Amino acid sequence: MARRRGPGPGRGRAGAAVPDGPAGRVPGERLDVLHARPVRACPAPGRGSAPGRPRIGRPAAEPARRTPATGRGRRARCAPPASGWQADRQHDRAPRRHEAERSGNREAVEQKADVMTDKLTVSVLGTGIMGAAMARNIARAGHAVRAWNRTRDKAEPLAADGAHVAATPAEAVEGADVVLTMLYDGPATLEVMRQAAASLRPGAAWVQSTTAGVEAVGELAAFARERQLVFFDAPVLGTRRPAEAGQLTVLAAGPEEHRSAVVPVLDAVGARTVWTGEDAAAGSATRLKLVANSWVIAATNAAGEVLALAKALGVDPDGFFDLIAGGPLDMGYLRAKAGLVLDGRLSPAQFAVATAAKDARLIVEAGERNGVRLDLAAAGAQRLARAAARGHGDEDMAAAYFASFDEPPAS
Ligand SMILES: NC(=O)c1ccc[n+]([C@@H]2O[C@H](COP(=O)([O-])OP(=O)(O)OC[C@H]3O[C@@H](n4cnc5c(N)ncnc54)[C@H](OP(=O)(O)O)[C@@H]3O)[C@@H](O)[C@H]2O)c1
């Protein structure tokens, strides 16, 4: 598609830099405040971990490094009980560190130092677009990373960052304090975790970041229970670039008493973590993720249809972008996705058509199971499936644009 030079999608008048994918932040601070929970309150003196709960951390024989729940270790890394709105603030790494430095608060500065020296063995299963970037940031934060990917070639570059590239999922999870899964979908995740099962250590934490859908999260949580893993439902918002920059937003649900064991990993991959609940099996984080992705996918499909209609009617797309520039109809995400199509920058994908089609199906199913009609989501899912069937599956989801045409459009 021909473009005239000058302001346009991706660099238009409406704003300088625009995001290249789902934003690293969830819009709507109030929503975060309502859902968020503190990292963990300090246990009362003399109280140990809850009986019958799997312990996160090293086996008992090893020196404890970070076991505040048991009261052992160098120093309990926990927050004093908060009150009022502070008790409901999301875990937000950067501001907390900066606040600590500014205020000179000794406890807070020590807490920051403790986070930075608290090194874990983290197994990353799935090193695609997102998983590779997350593994790299975890390694760069100083943790020992053991990475596995079905197609080994995609994991190999992580060796340069000090990661151990494992030949099997079982090898990857050996000795892991935390297992992070970032695979295509729920069934793939369950299958890979089954392959890893023999080497999974009871008490290890499982940070499940694949966008798996509400039903699948229940199945994965059941597997975690069988294996005595501490399960965290932890999908992410943000795409390739936020992942590479360690600026994702992690939506997380899991038991408060064990959160401190996974916070160093969440801090390494994200700018902030929004805690949505304690019961990971209920999938409250995944529910919020699906709601957010329904908006992301609808916006992407709408961007593609705007361009297709403009082309069909002989309207210069820049005329449309000039029309809405700076007003309430303007949107950085629209410009970013349209820009990928207009500039022919669909590969490498930020978020591939095939993966978005999977998410769109999960959204449609979630609506059906919960008694709401999602007409746009259903149409959007078909559109993405059609684009994938026409050979655009590995391109950025903005390539859903091509689903508008029976024949490939002239550029
Ligand atoms: N990209 C984004 O913007 C974004 C943002 C937020 C969340 N997510 C979610 O994050 C997850 C990963 O997305 P991605 O963009 O990183 O996708 P991706 O690059 O396609 O990676 C998918 C990963 O899953 C693996 N995989 C697929 N099927 C498998 C199977 N049957 N057995 C074992 N491994 C299998 C792939 O292995 P191979 O390399 O061997 O194919 C690859 O490691 C998805 O759930 C996605 O919805 C993506």
PDB file of C-alpha atoms and ligand atoms in Angstrom, residues 22 126-131 148-151 154 182-185 188 191-192 209-212 236-240 289 350-352 355 358-359, ligand 1:
ATOM      1  CA  PRO A  22      -0.109  -4.174  23.843  1.00  0.00           C
ATOM      2  CA  GLY A 126       9.331 -22.233  26.150  1.00  0.00           C
ATOM      3  CA  THR A 127      11.709 -19.688  24.646  1.00  0.00           C
ATOM      4  CA  GLY A 128       9.636 -18.230  21.827  1.00  0.00           C
ATOM      5  CA  ILE A 129       9.126 -14.484  21.329  1.00  0.00           C
ATOM      6  CA  MET A 130       8.198 -13.878  24.947  1.00  0.00           C
ATOM      7  CA  GLY A 131       9.910 -16.726  26.776  1.00  0.00           C
ATOM      8  CA  TRP A 148      14.306 -25.484  27.293  1.00  0.00           C
ATOM      9  CA  ASN A 149      12.519 -25.082  23.992  1.00  0.00           C
ATOM     10  CA  ARG A 150      10.983 -27.722  21.709  1.00  0.00           C
ATOM     11  CA  THR A 151      12.960 -26.244  18.826  1.00  0.00           C
ATOM     12  CA  LYS A 154      15.538 -20.820  19.701  1.00  0.00           C
ATOM     13  CA  MET A 182       5.726 -19.536  28.467  1.00  0.00           C
ATOM     14  CA  LEU A 183       4.320 -21.886  25.857  1.00  0.00           C
ATOM     15  CA  TYR A 184       1.680 -21.603  23.166  1.00  0.00           C
ATOM     16  CA  ASP A 185      -1.408 -22.735  25.079  1.00  0.00           C
ATOM     17  CA  ALA A 188       1.138 -27.613  25.298  1.00  0.00           C
ATOM     18  CA  GLU A 191       2.217 -31.777  28.048  1.00  0.00           C
ATOM     19  CA  VAL A 192       5.589 -30.131  28.709  1.00  0.00           C
ATOM     20  CA  SER A 209       2.641 -17.273  32.141  1.00  0.00           C
ATOM     21  CA  THR A 210       1.286 -18.955  29.005  1.00  0.00           C
ATOM     22  CA  THR A 211      -2.061 -17.423  28.032  1.00  0.00           C
ATOM     23  CA  ALA A 212      -3.927 -20.641  28.649  1.00  0.00           C
ATOM     24  CA  VAL A 236       1.604 -11.054  31.098  1.00  0.00           C
ATOM     25  CA  LEU A 237       0.578  -7.885  29.290  1.00  0.00           C
ATOM     26  CA  GLY A 238       3.041  -6.429  26.832  1.00  0.00           C
ATOM     27  CA  THR A 239       4.611  -7.747  23.699  1.00  0.00           C
ATOM     28  CA  ARG A 240       8.062  -8.415  22.248  1.00  0.00           C
ATOM     29  CA  LYS A 289      -5.754 -11.080  30.853  1.00  0.00           C
ATOM     30  CA  GLN A 350       5.437  -8.853  18.033  1.00  0.00           C
ATOM     31  CA  PHE A 351       2.463 -11.103  18.612  1.00  0.00           C
ATOM     32  CA  ALA A 352       1.808 -13.604  15.833  1.00  0.00           C
ATOM     33  CA  THR A 355      -1.147 -16.908  18.688  1.00  0.00           C
ATOM     34  CA  LYS A 358      -5.671 -18.885  19.819  1.00  0.00           C
ATOM     35  CA  ASP A 359      -6.341 -16.085  22.305  1.00  0.00           C
TER      36      ASP A 359
HETATM   37  N1  LIG B   1       3.812 -12.243  21.796  1.00  0.00           N
HETATM   38  C1  LIG B   1       3.070 -11.500  22.603  1.00  0.00           C
HETATM   39  O1  LIG B   1       2.912 -10.290  22.384  1.00  0.00           O
HETATM   40  C2  LIG B   1       2.429 -12.090  23.819  1.00  0.00           C
HETATM   41  C3  LIG B   1       2.048 -11.215  24.835  1.00  0.00           C
HETATM   42  C4  LIG B   1       1.496 -11.726  26.005  1.00  0.00           C
HETATM   43  C5  LIG B   1       1.279 -13.085  26.115  1.00  0.00           C
HETATM   44  N2  LIG B   1       1.629 -13.915  25.098  1.00  0.00           N
HETATM   45  C6  LIG B   1       1.391 -15.348  25.290  1.00  0.00           C
HETATM   46  O2  LIG B   1       2.640 -15.928  25.585  1.00  0.00           O
HETATM   47  C7  LIG B   1       2.690 -17.278  25.091  1.00  0.00           C
HETATM   48  C8  LIG B   1       3.886 -17.405  24.163  1.00  0.00           C
HETATM   49  O3  LIG B   1       3.705 -16.491  23.117  1.00  0.00           O
HETATM   50  P1  LIG B   1       4.860 -16.107  22.096  1.00  0.00           P
HETATM   51  O4  LIG B   1       4.415 -14.863  21.422  1.00  0.00           O
HETATM   52  O5  LIG B   1       6.181 -16.157  22.764  1.00  0.00           O
HETATM   53  O6  LIG B   1       4.713 -17.293  21.059  1.00  0.00           O
HETATM   54  P2  LIG B   1       5.826 -18.125  20.254  1.00  0.00           P
HETATM   55  O7  LIG B   1       6.987 -17.289  19.930  1.00  0.00           O
HETATM   56  O8  LIG B   1       5.085 -18.779  19.159  1.00  0.00           O
HETATM   57  O9  LIG B   1       6.270 -19.225  21.317  1.00  0.00           O
HETATM   58  C9  LIG B   1       5.461 -20.319  21.600  1.00  0.00           C
HETATM   59  C10 LIG B   1       6.295 -21.328  22.352  1.00  0.00           C
HETATM   60  O10 LIG B   1       5.500 -22.492  22.614  1.00  0.00           O
HETATM   61  C11 LIG B   1       6.219 -23.631  22.128  1.00  0.00           C
HETATM   62  N3  LIG B   1       5.281 -24.680  21.776  1.00  0.00           N
HETATM   63  C12 LIG B   1       4.179 -24.572  21.000  1.00  0.00           C
HETATM   64  N4  LIG B   1       3.534 -25.742  20.948  1.00  0.00           N
HETATM   65  C13 LIG B   1       4.254 -26.615  21.700  1.00  0.00           C
HETATM   66  C14 LIG B   1       4.105 -27.975  22.035  1.00  0.00           C
HETATM   67  N5  LIG B   1       3.054 -28.678  21.593  1.00  0.00           N
HETATM   68  N6  LIG B   1       5.011 -28.559  22.815  1.00  0.00           N
HETATM   69  C15 LIG B   1       6.076 -27.843  23.275  1.00  0.00           C
HETATM   70  N7  LIG B   1       6.282 -26.528  23.004  1.00  0.00           N
HETATM   71  C16 LIG B   1       5.371 -25.935  22.227  1.00  0.00           C
HETATM   72  C17 LIG B   1       7.024 -23.117  20.980  1.00  0.00           C
HETATM   73  O11 LIG B   1       8.056 -24.014  20.672  1.00  0.00           O
HETATM   74  P3  LIG B   1       8.718 -23.994  19.203  1.00  0.00           P
HETATM   75  O12 LIG B   1       9.683 -22.870  19.211  1.00  0.00           O
HETATM   76  O13 LIG B   1       9.349 -25.330  19.090  1.00  0.00           O
HETATM   77  O14 LIG B   1       7.602 -23.792  18.223  1.00  0.00           O
HETATM   78  C18 LIG B   1       7.511 -21.802  21.568  1.00  0.00           C
HETATM   79  O15 LIG B   1       8.538 -21.989  22.487  1.00  0.00           O
HETATM   80  C19 LIG B   1       1.355 -17.511  24.405  1.00  0.00           C
HETATM   81  O16 LIG B   1       0.480 -18.142  25.295  1.00  0.00           O
HETATM   82  C20 LIG B   1       0.862 -16.094  24.105  1.00  0.00           C
HETATM   83  O17 LIG B   1      -0.551 -16.031  23.993  1.00  0.00           O
HETATM   84  C21 LIG B   1       2.221 -13.454  23.952  1.00  0.00           C
END
